Short mmCIF file of C-alpha atoms and ligand atoms in Angstrom, two decimals:
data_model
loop_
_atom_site.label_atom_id
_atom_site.label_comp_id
_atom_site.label_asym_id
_atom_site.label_seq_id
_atom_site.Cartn_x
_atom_site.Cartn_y
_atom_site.Cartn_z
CA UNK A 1352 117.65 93.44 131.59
CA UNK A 1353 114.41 91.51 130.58
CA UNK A 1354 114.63 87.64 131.60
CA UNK A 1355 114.09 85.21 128.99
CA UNK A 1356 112.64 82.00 129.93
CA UNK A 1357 113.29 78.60 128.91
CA UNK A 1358 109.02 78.05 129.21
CA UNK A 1359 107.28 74.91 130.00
CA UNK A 1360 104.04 73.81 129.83
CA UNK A 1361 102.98 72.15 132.95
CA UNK A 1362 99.44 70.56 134.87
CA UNK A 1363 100.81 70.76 138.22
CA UNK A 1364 98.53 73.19 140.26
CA UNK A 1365 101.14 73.53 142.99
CA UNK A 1366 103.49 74.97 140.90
CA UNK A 1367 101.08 77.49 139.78
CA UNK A 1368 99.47 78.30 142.85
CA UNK A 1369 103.11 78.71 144.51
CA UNK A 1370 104.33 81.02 141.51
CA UNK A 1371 100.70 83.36 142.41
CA UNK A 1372 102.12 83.23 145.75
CA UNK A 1373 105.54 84.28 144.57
CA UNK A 1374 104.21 87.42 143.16
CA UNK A 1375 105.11 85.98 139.58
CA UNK A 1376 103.29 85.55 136.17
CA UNK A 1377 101.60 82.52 134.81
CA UNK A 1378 99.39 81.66 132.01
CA UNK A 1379 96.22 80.13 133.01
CA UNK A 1380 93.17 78.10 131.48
CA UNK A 1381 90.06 79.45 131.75
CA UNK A 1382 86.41 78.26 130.04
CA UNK A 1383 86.71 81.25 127.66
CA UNK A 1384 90.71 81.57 126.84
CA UNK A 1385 93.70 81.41 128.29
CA UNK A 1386 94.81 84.44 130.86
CA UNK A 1387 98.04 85.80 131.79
CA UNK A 1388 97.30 85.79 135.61
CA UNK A 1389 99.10 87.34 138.70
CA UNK A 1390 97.83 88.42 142.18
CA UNK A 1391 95.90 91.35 141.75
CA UNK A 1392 96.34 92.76 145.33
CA UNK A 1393 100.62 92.82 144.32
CA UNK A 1394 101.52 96.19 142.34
CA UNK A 1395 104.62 94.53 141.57
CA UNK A 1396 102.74 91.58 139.87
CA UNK A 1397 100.28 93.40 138.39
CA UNK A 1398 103.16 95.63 136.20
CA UNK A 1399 104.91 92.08 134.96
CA UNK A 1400 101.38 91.19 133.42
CA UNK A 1401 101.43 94.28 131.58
CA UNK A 1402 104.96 94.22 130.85
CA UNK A 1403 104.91 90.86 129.56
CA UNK A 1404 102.20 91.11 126.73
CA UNK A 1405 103.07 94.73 126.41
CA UNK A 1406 99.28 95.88 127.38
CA UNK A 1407 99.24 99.92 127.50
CA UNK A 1408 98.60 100.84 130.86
CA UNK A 1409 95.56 102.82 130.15
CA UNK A 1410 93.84 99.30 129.32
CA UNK A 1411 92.29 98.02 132.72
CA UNK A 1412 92.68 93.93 133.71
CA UNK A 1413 89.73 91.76 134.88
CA UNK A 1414 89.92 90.15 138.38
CA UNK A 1415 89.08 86.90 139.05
CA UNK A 1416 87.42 85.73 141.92
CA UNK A 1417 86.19 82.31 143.38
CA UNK A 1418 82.57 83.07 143.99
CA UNK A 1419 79.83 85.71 144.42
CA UNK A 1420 80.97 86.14 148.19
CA UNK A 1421 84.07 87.98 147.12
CA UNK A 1422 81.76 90.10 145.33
CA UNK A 1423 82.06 92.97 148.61
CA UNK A 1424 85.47 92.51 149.03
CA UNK A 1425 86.68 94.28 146.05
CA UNK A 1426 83.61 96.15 144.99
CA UNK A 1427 81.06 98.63 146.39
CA UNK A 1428 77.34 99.85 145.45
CA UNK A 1429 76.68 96.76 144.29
CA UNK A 1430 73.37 96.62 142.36
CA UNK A 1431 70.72 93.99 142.67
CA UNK A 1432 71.16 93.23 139.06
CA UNK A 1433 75.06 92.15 139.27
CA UNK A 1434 73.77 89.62 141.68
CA UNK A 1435 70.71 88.18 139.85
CA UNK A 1436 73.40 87.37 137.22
CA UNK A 1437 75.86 86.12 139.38
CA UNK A 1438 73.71 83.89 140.75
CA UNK A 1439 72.10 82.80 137.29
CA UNK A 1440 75.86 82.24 135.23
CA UNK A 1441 78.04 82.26 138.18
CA UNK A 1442 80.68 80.77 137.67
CA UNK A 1443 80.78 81.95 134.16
CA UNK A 1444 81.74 84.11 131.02
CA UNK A 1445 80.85 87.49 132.29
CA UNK A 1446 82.72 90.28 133.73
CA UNK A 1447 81.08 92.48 135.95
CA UNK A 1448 82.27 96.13 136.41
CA UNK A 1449 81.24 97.75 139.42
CA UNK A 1450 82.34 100.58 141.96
CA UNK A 1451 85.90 99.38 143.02
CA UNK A 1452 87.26 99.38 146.94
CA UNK A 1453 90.23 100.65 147.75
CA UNK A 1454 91.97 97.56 148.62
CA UNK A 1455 92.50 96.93 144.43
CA UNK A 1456 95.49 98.54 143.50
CA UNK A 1457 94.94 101.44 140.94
CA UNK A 1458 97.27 99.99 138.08
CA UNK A 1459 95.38 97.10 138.18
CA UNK A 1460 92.01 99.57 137.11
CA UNK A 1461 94.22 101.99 135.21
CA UNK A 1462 93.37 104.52 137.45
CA UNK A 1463 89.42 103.69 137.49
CA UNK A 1464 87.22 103.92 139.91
CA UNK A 1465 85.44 100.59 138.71
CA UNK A 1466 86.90 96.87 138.60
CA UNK A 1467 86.03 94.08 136.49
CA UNK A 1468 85.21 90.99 138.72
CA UNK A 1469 84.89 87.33 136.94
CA UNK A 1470 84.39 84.58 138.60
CA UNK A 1471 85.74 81.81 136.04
CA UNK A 1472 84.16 78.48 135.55
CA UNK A 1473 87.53 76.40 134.85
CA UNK A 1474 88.56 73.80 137.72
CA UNK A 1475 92.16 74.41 137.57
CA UNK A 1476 91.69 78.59 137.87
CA UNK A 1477 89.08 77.79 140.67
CA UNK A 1478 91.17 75.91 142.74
CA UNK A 1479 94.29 78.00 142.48
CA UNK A 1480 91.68 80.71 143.92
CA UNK A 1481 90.81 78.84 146.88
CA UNK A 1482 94.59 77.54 147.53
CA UNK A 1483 95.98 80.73 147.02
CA UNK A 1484 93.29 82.58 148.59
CA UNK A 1485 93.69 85.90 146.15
CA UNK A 1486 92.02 87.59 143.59
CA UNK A 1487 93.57 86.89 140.25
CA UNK A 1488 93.99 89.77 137.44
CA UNK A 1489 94.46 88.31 134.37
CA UNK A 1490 94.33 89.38 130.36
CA UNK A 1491 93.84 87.38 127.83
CA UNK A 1492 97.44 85.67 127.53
CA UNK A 1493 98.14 87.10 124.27
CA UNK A 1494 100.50 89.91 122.93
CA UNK A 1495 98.79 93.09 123.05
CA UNK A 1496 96.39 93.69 119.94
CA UNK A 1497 96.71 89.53 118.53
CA UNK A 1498 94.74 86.28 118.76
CA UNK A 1499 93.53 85.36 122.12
CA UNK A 1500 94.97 82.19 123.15
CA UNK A 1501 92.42 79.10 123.39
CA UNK A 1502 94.94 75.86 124.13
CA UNK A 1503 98.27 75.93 126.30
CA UNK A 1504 99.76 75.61 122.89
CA UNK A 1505 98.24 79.08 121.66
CA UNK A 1506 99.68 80.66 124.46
CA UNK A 1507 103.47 78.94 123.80
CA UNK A 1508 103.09 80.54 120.44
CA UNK A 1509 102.21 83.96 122.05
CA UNK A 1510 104.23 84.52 125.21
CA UNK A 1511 107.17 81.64 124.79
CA UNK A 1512 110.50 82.81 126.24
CA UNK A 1513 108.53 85.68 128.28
CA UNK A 1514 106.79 83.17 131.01
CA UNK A 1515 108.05 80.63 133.33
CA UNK A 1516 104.97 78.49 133.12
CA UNK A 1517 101.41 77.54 131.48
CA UNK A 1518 99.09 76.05 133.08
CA UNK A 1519 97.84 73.45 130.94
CA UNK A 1520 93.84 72.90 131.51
CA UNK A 1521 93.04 71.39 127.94
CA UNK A 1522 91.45 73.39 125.29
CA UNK A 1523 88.69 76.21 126.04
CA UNK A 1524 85.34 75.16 126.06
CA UNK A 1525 83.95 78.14 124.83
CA UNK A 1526 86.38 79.89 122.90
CA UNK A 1527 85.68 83.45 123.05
CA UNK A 1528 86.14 85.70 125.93
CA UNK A 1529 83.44 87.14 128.82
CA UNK A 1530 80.82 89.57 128.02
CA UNK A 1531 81.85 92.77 129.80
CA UNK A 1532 79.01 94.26 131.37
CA UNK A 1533 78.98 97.70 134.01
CA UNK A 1534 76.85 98.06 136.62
CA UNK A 1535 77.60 101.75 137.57
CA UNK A 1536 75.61 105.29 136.56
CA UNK A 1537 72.18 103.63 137.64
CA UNK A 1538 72.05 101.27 134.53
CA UNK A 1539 73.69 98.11 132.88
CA UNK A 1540 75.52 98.15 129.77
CA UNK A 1541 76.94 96.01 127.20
CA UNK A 1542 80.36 96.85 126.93
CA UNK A 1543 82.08 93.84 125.12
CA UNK A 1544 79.82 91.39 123.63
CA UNK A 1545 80.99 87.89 124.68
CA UNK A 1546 79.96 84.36 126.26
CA UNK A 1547 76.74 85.02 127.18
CA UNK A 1548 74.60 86.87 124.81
CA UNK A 1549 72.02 89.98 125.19
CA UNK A 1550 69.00 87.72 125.38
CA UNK A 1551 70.02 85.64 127.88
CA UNK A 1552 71.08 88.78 130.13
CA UNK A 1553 67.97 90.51 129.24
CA UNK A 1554 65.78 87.32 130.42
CA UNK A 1555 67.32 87.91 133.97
CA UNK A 1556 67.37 91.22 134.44
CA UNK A 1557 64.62 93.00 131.82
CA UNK A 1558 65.94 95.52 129.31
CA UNK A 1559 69.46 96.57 129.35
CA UNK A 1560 70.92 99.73 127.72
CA UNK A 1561 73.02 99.38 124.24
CA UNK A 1562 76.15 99.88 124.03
CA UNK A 1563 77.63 103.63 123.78
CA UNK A 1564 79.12 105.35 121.09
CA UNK A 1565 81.97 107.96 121.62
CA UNK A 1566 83.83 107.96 124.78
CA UNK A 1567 85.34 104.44 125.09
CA UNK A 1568 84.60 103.16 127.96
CA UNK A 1569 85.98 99.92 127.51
CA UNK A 1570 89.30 99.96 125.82
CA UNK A 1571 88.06 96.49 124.57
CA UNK A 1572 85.94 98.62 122.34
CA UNK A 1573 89.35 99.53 121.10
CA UNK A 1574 89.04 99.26 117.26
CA UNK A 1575 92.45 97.48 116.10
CA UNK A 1576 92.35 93.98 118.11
CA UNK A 1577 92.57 90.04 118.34
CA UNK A 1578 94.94 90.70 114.54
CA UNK A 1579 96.25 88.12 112.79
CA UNK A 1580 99.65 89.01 111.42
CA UNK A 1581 98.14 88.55 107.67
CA UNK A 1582 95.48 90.68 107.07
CA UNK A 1583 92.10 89.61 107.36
CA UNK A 1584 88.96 90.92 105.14
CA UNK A 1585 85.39 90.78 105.31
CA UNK A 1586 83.90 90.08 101.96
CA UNK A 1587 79.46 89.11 101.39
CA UNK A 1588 80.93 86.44 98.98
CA UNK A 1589 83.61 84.03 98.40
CA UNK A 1590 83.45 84.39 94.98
CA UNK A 1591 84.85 88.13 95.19
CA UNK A 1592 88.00 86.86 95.86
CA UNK A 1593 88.67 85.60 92.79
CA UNK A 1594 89.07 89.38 91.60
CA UNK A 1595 92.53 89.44 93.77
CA UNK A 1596 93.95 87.33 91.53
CA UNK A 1597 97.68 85.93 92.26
CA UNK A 1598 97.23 86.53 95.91
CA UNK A 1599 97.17 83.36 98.10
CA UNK A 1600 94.17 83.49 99.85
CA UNK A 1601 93.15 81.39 102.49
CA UNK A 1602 89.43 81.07 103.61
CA UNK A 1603 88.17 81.68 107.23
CA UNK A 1604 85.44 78.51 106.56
CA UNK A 1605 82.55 78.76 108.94
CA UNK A 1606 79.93 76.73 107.02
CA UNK A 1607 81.09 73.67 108.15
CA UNK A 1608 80.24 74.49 111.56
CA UNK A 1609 76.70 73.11 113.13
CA UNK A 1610 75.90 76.19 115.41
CA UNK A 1611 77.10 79.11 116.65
CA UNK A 1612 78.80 78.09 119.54
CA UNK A 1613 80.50 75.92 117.68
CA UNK A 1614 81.66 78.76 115.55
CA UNK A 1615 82.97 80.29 118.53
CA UNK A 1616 84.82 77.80 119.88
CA UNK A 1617 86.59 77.41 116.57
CA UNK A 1618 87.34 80.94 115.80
CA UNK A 1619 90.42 82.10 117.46
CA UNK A 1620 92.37 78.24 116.78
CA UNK A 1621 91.31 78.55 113.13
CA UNK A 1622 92.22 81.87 112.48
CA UNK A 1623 95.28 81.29 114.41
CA UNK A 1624 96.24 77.91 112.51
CA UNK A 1625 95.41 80.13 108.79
CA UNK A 1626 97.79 82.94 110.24
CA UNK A 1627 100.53 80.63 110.40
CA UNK A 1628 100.08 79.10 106.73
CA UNK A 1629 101.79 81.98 105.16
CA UNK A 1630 98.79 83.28 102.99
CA UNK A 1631 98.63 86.60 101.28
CA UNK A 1632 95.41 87.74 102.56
CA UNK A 1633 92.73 85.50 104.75
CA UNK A 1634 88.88 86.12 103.70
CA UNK A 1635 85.60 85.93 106.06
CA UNK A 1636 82.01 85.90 105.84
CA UNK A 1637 80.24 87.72 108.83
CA UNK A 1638 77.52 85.04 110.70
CA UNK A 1639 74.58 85.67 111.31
CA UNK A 1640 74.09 88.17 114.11
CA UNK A 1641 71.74 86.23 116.32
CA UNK A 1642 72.67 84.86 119.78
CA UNK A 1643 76.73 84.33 119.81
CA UNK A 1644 76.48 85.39 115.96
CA UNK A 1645 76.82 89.27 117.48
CA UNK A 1646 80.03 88.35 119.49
CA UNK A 1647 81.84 86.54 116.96
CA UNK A 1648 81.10 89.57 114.40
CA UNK A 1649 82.51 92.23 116.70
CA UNK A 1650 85.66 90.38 116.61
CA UNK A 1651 85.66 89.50 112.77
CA UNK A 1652 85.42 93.18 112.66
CA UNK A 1653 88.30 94.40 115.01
CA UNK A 1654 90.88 91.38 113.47
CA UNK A 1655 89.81 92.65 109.79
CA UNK A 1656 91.32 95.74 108.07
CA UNK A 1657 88.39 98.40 106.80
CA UNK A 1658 88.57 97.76 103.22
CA UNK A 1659 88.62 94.82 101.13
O1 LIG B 1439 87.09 85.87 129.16
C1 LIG B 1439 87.78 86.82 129.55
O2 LIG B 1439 87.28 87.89 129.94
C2 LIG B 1439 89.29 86.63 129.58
C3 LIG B 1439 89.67 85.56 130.58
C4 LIG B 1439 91.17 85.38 130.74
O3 LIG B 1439 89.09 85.85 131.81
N1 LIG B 1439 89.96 87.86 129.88
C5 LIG B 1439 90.02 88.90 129.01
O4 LIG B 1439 90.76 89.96 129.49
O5 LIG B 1439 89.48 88.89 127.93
P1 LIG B 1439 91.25 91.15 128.55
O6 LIG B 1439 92.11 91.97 129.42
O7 LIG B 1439 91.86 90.62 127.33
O8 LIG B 1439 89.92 91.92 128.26
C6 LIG B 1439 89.25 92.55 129.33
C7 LIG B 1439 88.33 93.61 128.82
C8 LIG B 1439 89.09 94.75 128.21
O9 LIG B 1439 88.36 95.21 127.10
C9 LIG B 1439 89.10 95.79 129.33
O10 LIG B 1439 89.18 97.08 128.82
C10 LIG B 1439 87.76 95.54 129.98
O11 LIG B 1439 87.60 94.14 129.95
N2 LIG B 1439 87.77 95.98 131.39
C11 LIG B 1439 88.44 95.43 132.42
N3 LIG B 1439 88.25 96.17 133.55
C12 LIG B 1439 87.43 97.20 133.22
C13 LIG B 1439 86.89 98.32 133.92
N4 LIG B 1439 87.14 98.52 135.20
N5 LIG B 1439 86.11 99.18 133.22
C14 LIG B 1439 85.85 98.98 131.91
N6 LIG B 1439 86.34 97.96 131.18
C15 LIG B 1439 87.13 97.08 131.83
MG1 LIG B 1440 92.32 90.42 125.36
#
């Protein structure tokens, strides 16, 4: 039978770091969201993550690791490219996926040749590394297909009664999750926007390859994801709306934000908070696509149905 925990939200990093030990589950803060974080190198572990925020199994988790010196641990092939980045937004919102060793356990890859390594630039996370001394897989600490999580309270919300603890690190400083980027057929590839946008990556490293179309590589690229329970359309203008008449609508706002970033630190908590005000139907604009604009779109897309 499944346990059902009486949850608590704690800031003690002993407890957390003893639970990793323990081959148990724990919400965690990170600067992007909150993860659902176990030891990566226990099987056992790895299958109560999935469990827990009932992830399909076919949908590989990130690892976390405490610096670029972990980097040959876990990973082989390693291209110069991975480490110019590494070194440049290290640590930082990007996931790396490159050639995996052996010593990562295949459900923690779905079966995968590559990992995902992320070396995460929260204080808490970083020093439950170094205590712990263990690469860290962790999701988002959502259920599967809904909001990410961006405060200890989010993730209550999410996951309460299914965890022993969260980690409580304060809210996310940058609100979205990691760009996803892979390292392996000879060239680099976008394959979830994120944290750190295009340019920047394209300023290290020179031109990069768009993202495919087709096979998905990256079940990120899922289409159906981050969904609010009330269903969430796209429109060009506000004043469409007014055509649905009698349904409650409530308005995804971004204009009272000063930049993008801002935008995306906002994003999940709002859309969250208007989720839970019992509304009809919830209405967007898309931003503009520049810089962080492009990240926050892709997920405006996947939490919105297809037609208004
Ligand atoms: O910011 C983040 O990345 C957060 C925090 C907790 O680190 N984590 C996160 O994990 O967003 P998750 O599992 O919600 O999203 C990870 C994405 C998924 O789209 C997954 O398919 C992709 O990364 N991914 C992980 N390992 C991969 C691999 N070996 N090959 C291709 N895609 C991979
Ligand atoms: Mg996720």
């Amino acid at each position: 039978m499944k346990k059902i925990f009486k949850t608590k939200i704690i800031r003690d990093i002993n407890i957390a770091s003893r639970e990793i030990i323990e081959g148990n589950v724990i919400a965690l803060p990170t600067e992007t969201v909150y993860g659902l974080g176990a030891n990566a190198l226990d099987e056992n572990a790895v299958i109560n993550i999935f469990e827990t925020k009932k992830r399909p199994r076919f949908n590989p988790l990130i690892v976390h690791v405490k610096g670029i010196e972990e980097f040959e641990k876990y990973a082989r092939d390693i291209p110069d490219e991975a480490y110019k980045l590494a070194e440049k937004f290290s640590p930082g919102p990007i996931t790396y996926v490159l050639k995996k060793k052996k010593i990562i356990p295949d459900i923690v890859t779905s079966g995968n040749d590559t990992v995902g390594l992320r070396i995460p630039a929260h204080k808490m996370f970083m020093e439950i590394l170094s205590r712990t001394n263990v690469p860290v897989s962790a999701p988002s600490a959502n259920r599967f297909g809904k909001i990410s999580p961006t405060s200890a309270q989010d993730v209550y919300s999410e996951l309460s009664g299914k965890i022993k603890y969260i980690l409580d690190g304060g809210r996310c400083s940058v609100g979205i999750e990691s760009t996803v980027l892979s390292f392996t057929g000879g060239e680099v590839r976008i394959l979830r926007r994120g944290a750190v946008t295009g340019k920047q990556i394209e300023n290290t490293i020179g031109k990069i390859s768009e993202k495919s179309s087709g096979k998905i590589l990256s079940p990120g690229q899922l289409s159906s994801h981050y969904s609010p329970v009330t269903p969430l359309y796209i429109v060009n203008d506000f004043n469409d709306i007014k055509s649905q008449n009698g349904k409650k609508t409530g308005i995804l706002d971004f204009s009272k934000y000063k930049s993008a970033k801002e935008i995306a630190l906002n994003l999940f908590s709002d859309l969250r908070k208007l989720d839970n005000m019992k509304f009809d139907i919830i209405v967007c604009k898309k931003v503009s696509s520049r810089g962080l604009g492009a990240a926050i779109n892709e997920r405006l897309v996947k939490a919105s149905q297809q037609d208004f």
